[in-house]
Amino acid sequence: MTVSRGEVEGLLRELAPQVLTALVRRYGQFHLCEDASQEALLAAAQQWPSGGLPDNPRGWLITVASRRLMDQVRSEQSRRAREELVAAATPPFELLGPPADAEPADRDDSLALLFGCCHPDLSSPSQIALTLRAVSGLSTAQIAAAFGVPEATMAQRISRAKQTIAGAGFDFSLPTGVERTERLRAVLHVLYLVFNEGYTASEGDTLTVPALSDEAIRLTRWLHRLLPDDAEVAGLLALMLLTDARRPARTLPDGSLVPLAEQDRQQWDQAKIAEGTALISAALPRGEVGPYQLQAAIAAVHDEAKTMADTDWTQILGLYDLLELAAPNPFTALNRAVAVAMVRGPEAGLEVIAALEADKRMARHHRLIATRAHLHELAGDPGTAAADYLDAARRATSLPERRYLALQASRLAG
Amino acid sequence: MKYLLLIYGNQEKWASIPAAEWPEAIARQDAFNRKYRATGELIGAYGLADEVQARLVRRENGQPAVTDGPYLETKEYIASFYLLDCESEERALQIAADMPFADVDPVEFWPILHEAKPDL
């Protein structure tokens, strides 16, 4: 039976954390196990599409990875490590483990792995890189390509992150209490960043550079299956789906940006909107309302409006008020200023922005200046709006965004 | 986010550094490069050849036309450049300030435009 390369990639993504956790459980030594597990995944990616799937893909991967691990240790001539491995080694039949989803222990191990990759001692870029490699099973080359850095740089980042994890004594224990809440927040933030990176980056060859937004959705869906009762996990998944639903409409074929107000809403993905709306509708009544649920609720209100004019801005403003209480942040405040403008008029929105300008860094940020430009235009002051759009364009660091802002400036100046 | 760091200088300035101090200066720069390669933040570090080796390349009638010299007549030329990929601008500025020569001459700091498309 032949399988497509895409199907194999999908299956490997699913099995990657299970193989790595099984290996670490058996042998310890996170760093070496991760390398061995990665090599087994690469071997499978090369062999399975032409040779067909083995009877027990998970067992196959664990067996191959274990062999690679032994080879590694042998080639390093590390007697001590070899002895430790021999002591830890188990009969081969145990490696032909049960099917992928049978063991509840798998669930906690996978969760512990994800929590480990988001360890607070790691910087955000390192947390992201390690999660994509250890949990998603992506190769260093794929991750490097997705982030537009050389493979050597990404390899360095991953290697250092693995050493940090190993140094912190990764042992599959799940954090409890406040620490668990904190760590889960870090995990959600990493998934959110991966989604945003993929949502914003230019599309590459989906096989060599997997779409990061799709991968973030897959991981969050998986986390939601592991923690079905967590309302913020459901909220984040809903937020991703409701945002991703607009992807077909937010850029033109030439790569230029289309703002929400001008998007062709016929192009929005209704299946994703329905799924996201169902998730957030189920999560909100539970009463543990957090920032991801509130952002998802805002996205849902936008997505259910047939036209920009149909948008329920009063409801959106109410949600932003709650969001500001739950997670105060200058960019949330900036988005809230737009909602204020839509409900109470542009002057009221500009007052909100003026208050934000007290923060010097915020005052120079292109997002603030661009939002102010938009509100000046709504207030019937195209001259000030054009000047602000131009200033915002000069301060933007994203090329498509800069082009968009410059275009607005010339439209108003012309 | 990616950032470009530029160091400027000229022969006169470098000639004024006593030869005995060079090994230490080079060692400090090597240590800086190693440190930030290890964190996965320094993508590349390159020193440029002397300005007499700089060329201007045009195409005239479909043929390359090469003339001597840097584009601009200035007192100082780019001596080396460093490419960073960092979590934030704050972090990149912190690394720039850690450049061995930053206590003598400023490091020119440029954010690099990226293709990311923000949500509008």
Short mmCIF file of C-alpha atoms in Angstrom, two decimals:
data_model
loop_
_atom_site.label_atom_id
_atom_site.label_comp_id
_atom_site.label_asym_id
_atom_site.label_seq_id
_atom_site.Cartn_x
_atom_site.Cartn_y
_atom_site.Cartn_z
CA MET A 1 0.00 0.00 0.00
CA THR A 2 1.54 3.30 -1.00
CA VAL A 3 0.82 6.47 0.92
CA SER A 4 1.31 10.05 -0.16
CA ARG A 5 4.15 12.12 1.19
CA GLY A 6 1.59 14.45 2.76
CA GLU A 7 -0.12 11.59 4.60
CA VAL A 8 3.21 10.33 5.88
CA GLU A 9 4.15 13.84 7.06
CA GLY A 10 0.81 14.12 8.86
CA LEU A 11 1.22 10.76 10.58
CA LEU A 12 4.78 11.60 11.61
CA ARG A 13 3.62 14.90 13.15
CA GLU A 14 1.14 12.88 15.26
CA LEU A 15 3.67 10.26 16.31
CA ALA A 16 6.67 12.54 16.92
CA PRO A 17 5.94 13.41 20.58
CA GLN A 18 4.96 9.81 21.38
CA VAL A 19 8.21 8.42 20.02
CA LEU A 20 10.34 10.99 21.82
CA THR A 21 8.55 10.56 25.15
CA ALA A 22 8.75 6.75 24.89
CA LEU A 23 12.49 7.05 24.30
CA VAL A 24 13.13 9.51 27.11
CA ARG A 25 11.01 7.38 29.46
CA ARG A 26 13.19 4.41 28.70
CA TYR A 27 16.64 5.91 28.44
CA GLY A 28 16.56 9.39 29.96
CA GLN A 29 19.09 11.68 28.25
CA PHE A 30 16.68 14.06 26.55
CA HIS A 31 19.34 15.53 24.27
CA LEU A 32 20.44 12.21 22.73
CA CYS A 33 16.91 10.83 22.54
CA GLU A 34 15.73 13.88 20.67
CA ASP A 35 18.45 13.45 18.04
CA ALA A 36 17.68 9.73 17.69
CA SER A 37 13.94 10.33 17.44
CA GLN A 38 14.52 12.98 14.77
CA GLU A 39 16.66 10.54 12.75
CA ALA A 40 13.96 7.90 12.91
CA LEU A 41 11.38 10.42 11.67
CA LEU A 42 13.66 11.37 8.77
CA ALA A 43 14.18 7.70 7.88
CA ALA A 44 10.41 7.16 7.90
CA ALA A 45 9.81 10.26 5.77
CA GLN A 46 12.21 8.82 3.20
CA GLN A 47 11.11 5.17 3.28
CA TRP A 48 7.37 5.10 3.91
CA PRO A 49 6.05 7.00 0.86
CA SER A 50 7.58 4.42 -1.53
CA GLY A 51 7.84 1.36 0.72
CA GLY A 52 4.45 1.68 2.40
CA LEU A 53 3.56 2.01 6.08
CA PRO A 54 4.84 -0.59 8.54
CA ASP A 55 2.19 -2.54 10.49
CA ASN A 56 2.92 -0.57 13.63
CA PRO A 57 4.34 2.81 12.63
CA ARG A 58 4.85 3.93 16.22
CA GLY A 59 6.69 0.72 17.15
CA TRP A 60 8.78 0.99 13.98
CA LEU A 61 9.85 4.53 14.86
CA ILE A 62 10.67 3.65 18.47
CA THR A 63 12.71 0.62 17.38
CA VAL A 64 14.65 2.58 14.75
CA ALA A 65 15.19 5.49 17.13
CA SER A 66 16.42 3.13 19.87
CA ARG A 67 18.90 1.59 17.46
CA ARG A 68 20.14 5.02 16.41
CA LEU A 69 20.51 5.94 20.05
CA MET A 70 22.62 2.83 20.70
CA ASP A 71 24.74 3.60 17.63
CA GLN A 72 25.24 7.15 18.81
CA VAL A 73 26.34 6.06 22.22
CA ARG A 74 28.63 3.39 20.78
CA SER A 75 30.23 5.79 18.35
CA GLU A 76 30.87 8.21 21.16
CA GLN A 77 32.67 5.43 22.97
CA SER A 78 31.08 6.61 26.16
CA ARG A 79 31.32 3.59 28.40
CA ARG A 80 29.43 5.17 31.23
CA ALA A 81 26.52 6.21 29.07
CA ARG A 82 26.46 2.77 27.46
CA GLU A 83 26.24 1.09 30.81
CA GLU A 84 23.41 3.35 31.81
CA LEU A 85 21.61 2.49 28.60
CA VAL A 86 22.10 -1.22 29.00
CA ALA A 87 20.74 -0.99 32.49
CA ALA A 88 17.73 0.90 31.21
CA ALA A 89 17.20 -1.18 28.09
CA THR A 90 14.07 -3.26 27.87
CA PRO A 91 13.27 -6.35 25.79
CA PRO A 92 12.57 -5.46 22.16
CA PHE A 93 8.98 -6.73 22.22
CA GLU A 94 8.11 -3.96 24.63
CA LEU A 95 9.21 -1.47 22.02
CA LEU A 96 6.48 -2.70 19.72
CA GLY A 97 4.15 -0.69 21.87
CA PRO A 98 0.38 -0.43 21.80
CA PRO A 99 -1.36 1.67 19.16
CA ALA A 100 -0.90 5.40 19.21
CA ASP A 101 -3.90 6.45 21.29
CA ALA A 102 -4.30 3.55 23.68
CA GLU A 103 -2.24 4.61 26.67
CA PRO A 104 -3.40 7.31 29.06
CA ALA A 105 0.23 7.65 30.17
CA ASP A 106 1.02 8.85 26.65
CA ARG A 107 -1.29 11.77 27.20
CA ASP A 108 0.53 13.04 30.28
CA ASP A 109 3.94 12.35 28.75
CA SER A 110 3.11 14.33 25.63
CA LEU A 111 1.79 17.13 27.78
CA ALA A 112 4.94 17.05 29.92
CA LEU A 113 7.04 17.23 26.76
CA LEU A 114 5.15 20.28 25.51
CA PHE A 115 5.41 21.92 28.95
CA GLY A 116 9.14 21.12 29.00
CA CYS A 117 9.70 22.77 25.62
CA CYS A 118 8.11 25.95 26.98
CA HIS A 119 10.38 26.07 30.03
CA PRO A 120 10.68 29.59 31.48
CA ASP A 121 14.50 29.48 31.23
CA LEU A 122 14.17 29.53 27.41
CA SER A 123 13.63 32.65 25.30
CA SER A 124 10.51 32.74 23.12
CA PRO A 125 12.38 31.94 19.88
CA SER A 126 13.99 28.95 21.61
CA GLN A 127 10.68 27.72 23.03
CA ILE A 128 9.16 27.93 19.56
CA ALA A 129 12.07 26.17 17.84
CA LEU A 130 12.19 23.37 20.39
CA THR A 131 8.43 22.84 20.33
CA LEU A 132 8.43 22.57 16.54
CA ARG A 133 11.27 20.08 16.61
CA ALA A 134 10.49 17.91 19.65
CA VAL A 135 6.68 18.02 19.60
CA SER A 136 5.92 18.59 15.91
CA GLY A 137 8.86 16.50 14.73
CA LEU A 138 9.88 19.09 12.13
CA SER A 139 13.49 18.94 10.97
CA THR A 140 15.93 21.72 11.78
CA ALA A 141 16.07 22.55 8.06
CA GLN A 142 12.29 22.93 7.91
CA ILE A 143 12.17 25.14 11.00
CA ALA A 144 15.07 27.26 9.72
CA ALA A 145 13.32 27.72 6.37
CA ALA A 146 10.06 28.66 8.06
CA PHE A 147 11.79 31.42 10.04
CA GLY A 148 14.16 32.53 7.27
CA VAL A 149 17.39 31.87 9.15
CA PRO A 150 20.31 29.62 8.16
CA GLU A 151 20.10 26.01 9.30
CA ALA A 152 23.30 26.41 11.37
CA THR A 153 21.73 29.27 13.35
CA MET A 154 18.57 27.27 14.02
CA ALA A 155 20.60 24.17 14.92
CA GLN A 156 22.48 26.24 17.48
CA ARG A 157 19.25 27.58 18.96
CA ILE A 158 17.75 24.09 19.24
CA SER A 159 20.88 22.50 20.64
CA ARG A 160 21.18 25.14 23.32
CA ALA A 161 17.51 24.83 24.18
CA LYS A 162 17.86 21.06 24.54
CA GLN A 163 20.83 21.52 26.87
CA THR A 164 18.78 23.91 28.98
CA ILE A 165 15.94 21.40 29.19
CA ALA A 166 18.33 18.58 30.06
CA GLY A 167 20.03 20.82 32.63
CA ALA A 168 16.69 21.64 34.22
CA GLY A 169 16.23 17.88 34.74
CA PHE A 170 13.37 16.99 32.42
CA ASP A 171 11.60 14.11 34.15
CA PHE A 172 8.00 14.01 32.89
CA SER A 173 6.62 15.45 36.09
CA LEU A 174 3.78 17.82 35.30
CA PRO A 175 3.85 21.11 37.18
CA THR A 176 1.00 21.67 39.62
CA GLY A 177 -0.93 24.61 41.04
CA VAL A 178 0.20 28.12 40.13
CA GLU A 179 3.22 26.76 38.28
CA ARG A 180 0.98 24.69 36.05
CA THR A 181 -1.17 27.74 35.25
CA GLU A 182 1.95 29.76 34.44
CA ARG A 183 3.41 27.04 32.26
CA LEU A 184 0.19 26.45 30.39
CA ARG A 185 0.07 30.19 29.73
CA ALA A 186 3.61 29.97 28.27
CA VAL A 187 2.54 27.00 26.12
CA LEU A 188 -0.47 28.88 24.77
CA HIS A 189 1.69 31.93 24.07
CA VAL A 190 4.16 29.80 22.09
CA LEU A 191 1.33 28.28 20.04
CA TYR A 192 -0.10 31.76 19.48
CA LEU A 193 3.31 33.03 18.26
CA VAL A 194 3.74 30.05 15.93
CA PHE A 195 0.28 30.75 14.52
CA ASN A 196 1.05 34.42 14.00
CA GLU A 197 4.37 33.65 12.37
CA GLY A 198 2.63 31.33 9.95
CA TYR A 199 -0.30 33.64 9.50
CA THR A 200 2.01 36.44 8.48
CA ALA A 201 4.90 34.75 6.67
CA SER A 202 4.81 34.37 2.93
CA GLU A 203 3.69 30.98 1.75
CA GLY A 204 6.42 28.55 0.83
CA ASP A 205 6.38 25.05 -0.54
CA THR A 206 4.06 23.40 1.97
CA LEU A 207 6.02 20.17 1.99
CA THR A 208 9.46 21.64 2.59
CA VAL A 209 8.20 24.53 4.69
CA PRO A 210 5.03 23.47 6.46
CA ALA A 211 2.53 26.28 6.92
CA LEU A 212 3.18 27.29 10.51
CA SER A 213 -0.38 28.51 11.03
CA ASP A 214 -1.68 25.05 10.06
CA GLU A 215 0.84 23.44 12.38
CA ALA A 216 -0.16 25.78 15.23
CA ILE A 217 -3.81 24.87 14.70
CA ARG A 218 -2.95 21.16 14.64
CA LEU A 219 -0.95 21.43 17.87
CA THR A 220 -3.65 23.48 19.60
CA ARG A 221 -6.32 21.02 18.46
CA TRP A 222 -4.18 18.24 19.92
CA LEU A 223 -3.74 20.18 23.18
CA HIS A 224 -7.50 20.75 23.27
CA ARG A 225 -7.99 16.96 23.00
CA LEU A 226 -5.55 16.48 25.90
CA LEU A 227 -7.17 19.20 28.03
CA PRO A 228 -10.80 19.35 26.86
CA ASP A 229 -11.96 21.15 30.01
CA ASP A 230 -9.57 24.08 29.76
CA ALA A 231 -11.53 27.09 28.49
CA GLU A 232 -8.46 29.10 27.43
CA VAL A 233 -7.12 26.23 25.30
CA ALA A 234 -10.53 26.08 23.61
CA GLY A 235 -10.45 29.89 23.34
CA LEU A 236 -7.06 29.89 21.62
CA LEU A 237 -8.14 27.19 19.16
CA ALA A 238 -11.30 29.19 18.40
CA LEU A 239 -9.25 32.39 17.95
CA MET A 240 -6.92 30.67 15.49
CA LEU A 241 -9.78 29.18 13.47
CA LEU A 242 -11.77 32.42 13.39
CA THR A 243 -8.70 34.38 12.29
CA ASP A 244 -7.47 31.79 9.81
CA ALA A 245 -10.94 31.70 8.23
CA ARG A 246 -10.23 35.14 6.74
CA ARG A 247 -6.90 34.15 5.22
CA PRO A 248 -8.19 33.71 1.63
CA ALA A 249 -9.55 37.27 1.65
CA ARG A 250 -6.76 39.17 3.36
CA THR A 251 -4.24 39.27 0.54
CA LEU A 252 -4.54 39.85 -3.21
CA PRO A 253 -2.74 37.56 -5.64
CA ASP A 254 0.07 40.14 -5.86
CA GLY A 255 0.63 39.83 -2.10
CA SER A 256 -0.83 43.20 -1.15
CA LEU A 257 -2.91 43.51 2.01
CA VAL A 258 -6.67 43.88 2.15
CA PRO A 259 -7.95 45.44 5.39
CA LEU A 260 -10.90 43.86 7.18
CA ALA A 261 -13.29 46.58 5.99
CA GLU A 262 -12.53 45.85 2.34
CA GLN A 263 -12.28 42.05 2.39
CA ASP A 264 -14.55 39.97 0.18
CA ARG A 265 -16.42 38.13 2.93
CA GLN A 266 -17.66 35.52 0.46
CA GLN A 267 -14.12 34.18 0.52
CA TRP A 268 -14.09 33.58 4.27
CA ASP A 269 -13.92 29.91 5.24
CA GLN A 270 -17.37 29.20 6.69
CA ALA A 271 -16.41 25.76 8.04
CA LYS A 272 -13.64 27.29 10.15
CA ILE A 273 -15.96 30.08 11.32
CA ALA A 274 -18.60 27.52 12.34
CA GLU A 275 -16.07 25.40 14.22
CA GLY A 276 -14.49 28.41 15.94
CA THR A 277 -17.87 29.88 16.89
CA ALA A 278 -19.04 26.54 18.34
CA LEU A 279 -15.86 26.25 20.40
CA ILE A 280 -16.07 29.75 21.84
CA SER A 281 -19.81 29.49 22.46
CA ALA A 282 -19.19 26.35 24.51
CA ALA A 283 -16.19 27.80 26.37
CA LEU A 284 -17.53 31.21 27.43
CA PRO A 285 -20.43 30.05 29.63
CA ARG A 286 -18.01 28.05 31.80
CA GLY A 287 -17.11 31.29 33.47
CA GLU A 288 -13.31 31.13 33.43
CA VAL A 289 -13.07 33.90 30.86
CA GLY A 290 -9.49 34.64 29.80
CA PRO A 291 -7.81 36.76 27.12
CA TYR A 292 -7.85 34.13 24.36
CA GLN A 293 -11.56 33.52 24.79
CA LEU A 294 -12.22 37.26 24.68
CA GLN A 295 -10.14 37.72 21.54
CA ALA A 296 -11.92 34.74 19.98
CA ALA A 297 -15.27 36.26 20.90
CA ILE A 298 -14.24 39.53 19.21
CA ALA A 299 -13.11 37.62 16.10
CA ALA A 300 -16.44 35.75 16.11
CA VAL A 301 -18.43 39.00 16.15
CA HIS A 302 -16.42 40.24 13.15
CA ASP A 303 -16.81 36.92 11.34
CA GLU A 304 -20.56 36.75 11.75
CA ALA A 305 -21.13 40.23 10.25
CA LYS A 306 -22.23 39.91 6.63
CA THR A 307 -20.74 43.33 5.82
CA MET A 308 -18.50 45.78 7.68
CA ALA A 309 -21.58 47.97 8.28
CA ASP A 310 -23.39 45.04 9.96
CA THR A 311 -20.62 44.72 12.57
CA ASP A 312 -21.92 44.84 16.13
CA TRP A 313 -19.39 47.39 17.41
CA THR A 314 -21.16 47.86 20.74
CA GLN A 315 -20.62 44.20 21.52
CA ILE A 316 -17.03 44.39 20.32
CA LEU A 317 -16.38 47.41 22.54
CA GLY A 318 -17.85 45.58 25.52
CA LEU A 319 -15.52 42.65 24.85
CA TYR A 320 -12.50 44.97 24.54
CA ASP A 321 -13.42 46.55 27.89
CA LEU A 322 -13.32 43.07 29.44
CA LEU A 323 -10.09 42.24 27.63
CA GLU A 324 -8.42 45.38 28.97
CA LEU A 325 -9.36 44.29 32.49
CA ALA A 326 -8.23 40.68 31.96
CA ALA A 327 -4.96 41.41 30.15
CA PRO A 328 -4.01 45.09 29.94
CA ASN A 329 -1.77 45.68 26.94
CA PRO A 330 -1.15 48.81 24.82
CA PHE A 331 -2.03 46.99 21.58
CA THR A 332 -5.34 45.83 23.01
CA ALA A 333 -5.95 49.44 24.04
CA LEU A 334 -5.18 50.53 20.48
CA ASN A 335 -7.71 48.08 19.03
CA ARG A 336 -10.19 49.24 21.63
CA ALA A 337 -9.70 52.83 20.39
CA VAL A 338 -11.05 51.74 16.99
CA ALA A 339 -14.11 50.17 18.64
CA VAL A 340 -14.61 53.35 20.68
CA ALA A 341 -14.46 55.36 17.44
CA MET A 342 -17.04 53.13 15.78
CA VAL A 343 -19.45 53.40 18.73
CA ARG A 344 -18.91 56.96 19.98
CA GLY A 345 -17.30 58.65 16.99
CA PRO A 346 -13.71 59.21 15.79
CA GLU A 347 -13.01 62.06 18.25
CA ALA A 348 -13.63 59.73 21.20
CA GLY A 349 -11.31 57.17 19.61
CA LEU A 350 -8.59 59.79 19.12
CA GLU A 351 -8.83 60.70 22.82
CA VAL A 352 -8.12 57.06 23.73
CA ILE A 353 -5.08 57.12 21.45
CA ALA A 354 -3.85 60.42 22.89
CA ALA A 355 -3.77 58.79 26.32
CA LEU A 356 -1.65 55.94 24.94
CA GLU A 357 0.89 58.40 23.53
CA ALA A 358 2.08 59.11 27.07
CA ASP A 359 4.20 55.99 26.62
CA LYS A 360 7.09 57.20 24.44
CA ARG A 361 7.73 53.86 22.77
CA MET A 362 4.07 53.44 21.96
CA ALA A 363 3.88 56.98 20.57
CA ARG A 364 6.51 56.09 17.96
CA HIS A 365 5.03 52.70 17.10
CA HIS A 366 3.71 52.43 13.54
CA ARG A 367 0.55 50.65 14.69
CA LEU A 368 -0.46 53.58 16.87
CA ILE A 369 0.30 56.11 14.15
CA ALA A 370 -1.54 54.05 11.51
CA THR A 371 -4.59 53.73 13.78
CA ARG A 372 -4.52 57.46 14.45
CA ALA A 373 -4.34 58.06 10.69
CA HIS A 374 -7.44 55.91 10.17
CA LEU A 375 -9.37 57.81 12.85
CA HIS A 376 -8.30 61.22 11.46
CA GLU A 377 -9.62 60.09 8.10
CA LEU A 378 -12.93 59.05 9.69
CA ALA A 379 -13.03 62.45 11.42
CA GLY A 380 -12.80 64.15 8.01
CA ASP A 381 -9.21 65.35 8.27
CA PRO A 382 -7.46 63.76 5.26
CA GLY A 383 -4.39 66.04 5.52
CA THR A 384 -3.47 64.92 9.04
CA ALA A 385 -4.39 61.34 8.13
CA ALA A 386 -2.06 61.36 5.10
CA ALA A 387 0.83 62.72 7.17
CA ASP A 388 0.25 60.05 9.81
CA TYR A 389 0.01 57.25 7.22
CA LEU A 390 3.33 58.37 5.74
CA ASP A 391 4.97 58.47 9.16
CA ALA A 392 3.55 55.03 9.98
CA ALA A 393 4.86 53.66 6.66
CA ARG A 394 8.36 54.88 7.51
CA ARG A 395 8.25 53.17 10.89
CA ALA A 396 6.77 49.84 9.76
CA THR A 397 9.21 46.92 9.47
CA SER A 398 7.00 44.60 7.46
CA LEU A 399 7.30 45.21 3.73
CA PRO A 400 3.63 44.51 2.79
CA GLU A 401 2.47 46.67 5.67
CA ARG A 402 4.78 49.49 4.63
CA ARG A 403 3.47 49.31 1.05
CA TYR A 404 -0.12 49.35 2.30
CA LEU A 405 0.45 52.38 4.56
CA ALA A 406 2.33 54.30 1.86
CA LEU A 407 -0.56 53.60 -0.53
CA GLN A 408 -3.06 55.04 1.98
CA ALA A 409 -0.90 58.15 2.33
CA SER A 410 -0.75 58.74 -1.41
CA ARG A 411 -4.48 58.02 -1.81
CA LEU A 412 -5.32 60.79 0.68
CA ALA A 413 -2.65 63.18 -0.50
CA GLY A 414 -3.64 62.69 -4.16
CA MET B 1 13.16 40.10 13.73
CA LYS B 2 16.40 40.57 11.85
CA TYR B 3 18.81 43.45 12.38
CA LEU B 4 21.95 44.67 10.66
CA LEU B 5 24.83 46.09 12.69
CA LEU B 6 27.44 48.15 10.86
CA ILE B 7 30.86 49.19 12.05
CA TYR B 8 32.59 52.06 10.25
CA GLY B 9 36.23 53.04 10.15
CA ASN B 10 39.23 53.92 8.00
CA GLN B 11 42.89 53.02 7.60
CA GLU B 12 44.09 56.05 9.54
CA LYS B 13 42.03 55.07 12.54
CA TRP B 14 43.11 51.43 12.51
CA ALA B 15 46.77 52.38 11.94
CA SER B 16 46.62 54.37 15.16
CA ILE B 17 45.97 51.22 17.17
CA PRO B 18 49.31 49.83 18.44
CA ALA B 19 50.14 46.45 16.92
CA ALA B 20 50.48 44.94 20.36
CA GLU B 21 46.80 45.61 21.03
CA TRP B 22 45.48 43.82 17.95
CA PRO B 23 45.58 40.24 19.25
CA GLU B 24 43.47 41.19 22.22
CA ALA B 25 41.04 43.21 20.09
CA ILE B 26 40.62 40.28 17.72
CA ALA B 27 40.18 37.86 20.60
CA ARG B 28 37.44 40.07 22.07
CA GLN B 29 35.63 40.21 18.74
CA ASP B 30 35.94 36.44 18.31
CA ALA B 31 34.53 35.95 21.78
CA PHE B 32 31.58 38.20 20.93
CA ASN B 33 30.93 36.23 17.73
CA ARG B 34 31.14 32.89 19.53
CA LYS B 35 28.87 34.05 22.32
CA TYR B 36 26.02 35.13 20.06
CA ARG B 37 26.41 32.31 17.53
CA ALA B 38 25.93 29.98 20.48
CA THR B 39 22.65 31.64 21.47
CA GLY B 40 21.42 31.25 17.89
CA GLU B 41 21.07 35.02 17.50
CA LEU B 42 24.11 35.92 15.38
CA ILE B 43 23.44 34.75 11.83
CA GLY B 44 26.64 36.09 10.31
CA ALA B 45 29.63 38.31 11.03
CA TYR B 46 31.78 39.60 8.20
CA GLY B 47 34.76 41.92 7.98
CA LEU B 48 35.19 43.81 4.71
CA ALA B 49 38.41 44.24 2.74
CA ASP B 50 40.15 47.60 2.42
CA GLU B 51 38.33 50.35 0.53
CA VAL B 52 40.89 50.17 -2.31
CA GLN B 53 39.38 46.78 -3.12
CA ALA B 54 35.83 48.08 -3.39
CA ARG B 55 34.36 48.25 -6.89
CA LEU B 56 31.36 49.78 -8.55
CA VAL B 57 29.65 47.49 -11.00
CA ARG B 58 27.24 48.72 -13.66
CA ARG B 59 25.88 47.18 -16.79
CA GLU B 60 26.43 49.13 -19.98
CA ASN B 61 25.05 47.81 -23.28
CA GLY B 62 24.49 44.46 -21.61
CA GLN B 63 28.13 44.22 -20.52
CA PRO B 64 29.47 44.57 -16.98
CA ALA B 65 31.36 47.83 -16.47
CA VAL B 66 33.55 47.84 -13.37
CA THR B 67 35.19 50.92 -11.87
CA ASP B 68 37.20 51.44 -8.69
CA GLY B 69 36.02 52.73 -5.38
CA PRO B 70 33.12 52.78 -2.98
CA TYR B 71 29.95 54.56 -4.02
CA LEU B 72 30.36 57.46 -1.63
CA GLU B 73 33.39 59.60 -0.89
CA THR B 74 33.29 59.56 2.88
CA LYS B 75 35.77 59.73 5.72
CA GLU B 76 34.73 56.34 7.02
CA TYR B 77 33.65 53.20 5.25
CA ILE B 78 31.84 50.06 6.33
CA ALA B 79 34.42 47.88 8.00
CA SER B 80 32.27 44.98 9.08
CA PHE B 81 28.66 43.91 9.31
CA TYR B 82 26.70 41.58 11.54
CA LEU B 83 23.33 39.99 10.92
CA LEU B 84 21.18 39.26 13.97
CA ASP B 85 17.88 37.45 14.42
CA CYS B 86 16.41 38.36 17.81
CA GLU B 87 13.27 38.08 19.85
CA SER B 88 12.87 41.85 20.12
CA GLU B 89 14.46 45.18 19.30
CA GLU B 90 15.45 45.57 22.96
CA ARG B 91 17.42 42.34 22.78
CA ALA B 92 19.10 43.34 19.50
CA LEU B 93 20.07 46.73 20.97
CA GLN B 94 21.50 44.95 23.99
CA ILE B 95 23.70 42.78 21.75
CA ALA B 96 24.80 45.83 19.74
CA ALA B 97 25.87 47.53 22.96
CA ASP B 98 27.88 44.44 23.84
CA MET B 99 29.99 44.86 20.68
CA PRO B 100 33.63 45.14 21.85
CA PHE B 101 34.23 48.50 20.12
CA ALA B 102 30.93 50.07 21.15
CA ASP B 103 32.63 52.00 23.96
CA VAL B 104 34.87 53.71 21.36
CA ASP B 105 32.70 54.08 18.24
CA PRO B 106 28.96 53.77 17.73
CA VAL B 107 27.45 50.70 16.10
CA GLU B 108 24.96 51.57 13.38
CA PHE B 109 21.74 49.64 13.91
CA TRP B 110 19.19 48.90 11.16
CA PRO B 111 16.01 46.84 11.43
CA ILE B 112 15.58 44.67 8.33
CA LEU B 113 12.22 44.68 6.56
CA HIS B 114 10.44 41.36 6.53
CA GLU B 115 7.65 39.87 4.45
CA ALA B 116 5.29 39.29 7.35
CA LYS B 117 1.74 40.37 6.69
CA PRO B 118 -0.05 41.75 9.74
CA ASP B 119 -3.73 41.28 10.34
CA LEU B 120 -5.64 44.39 9.39
#
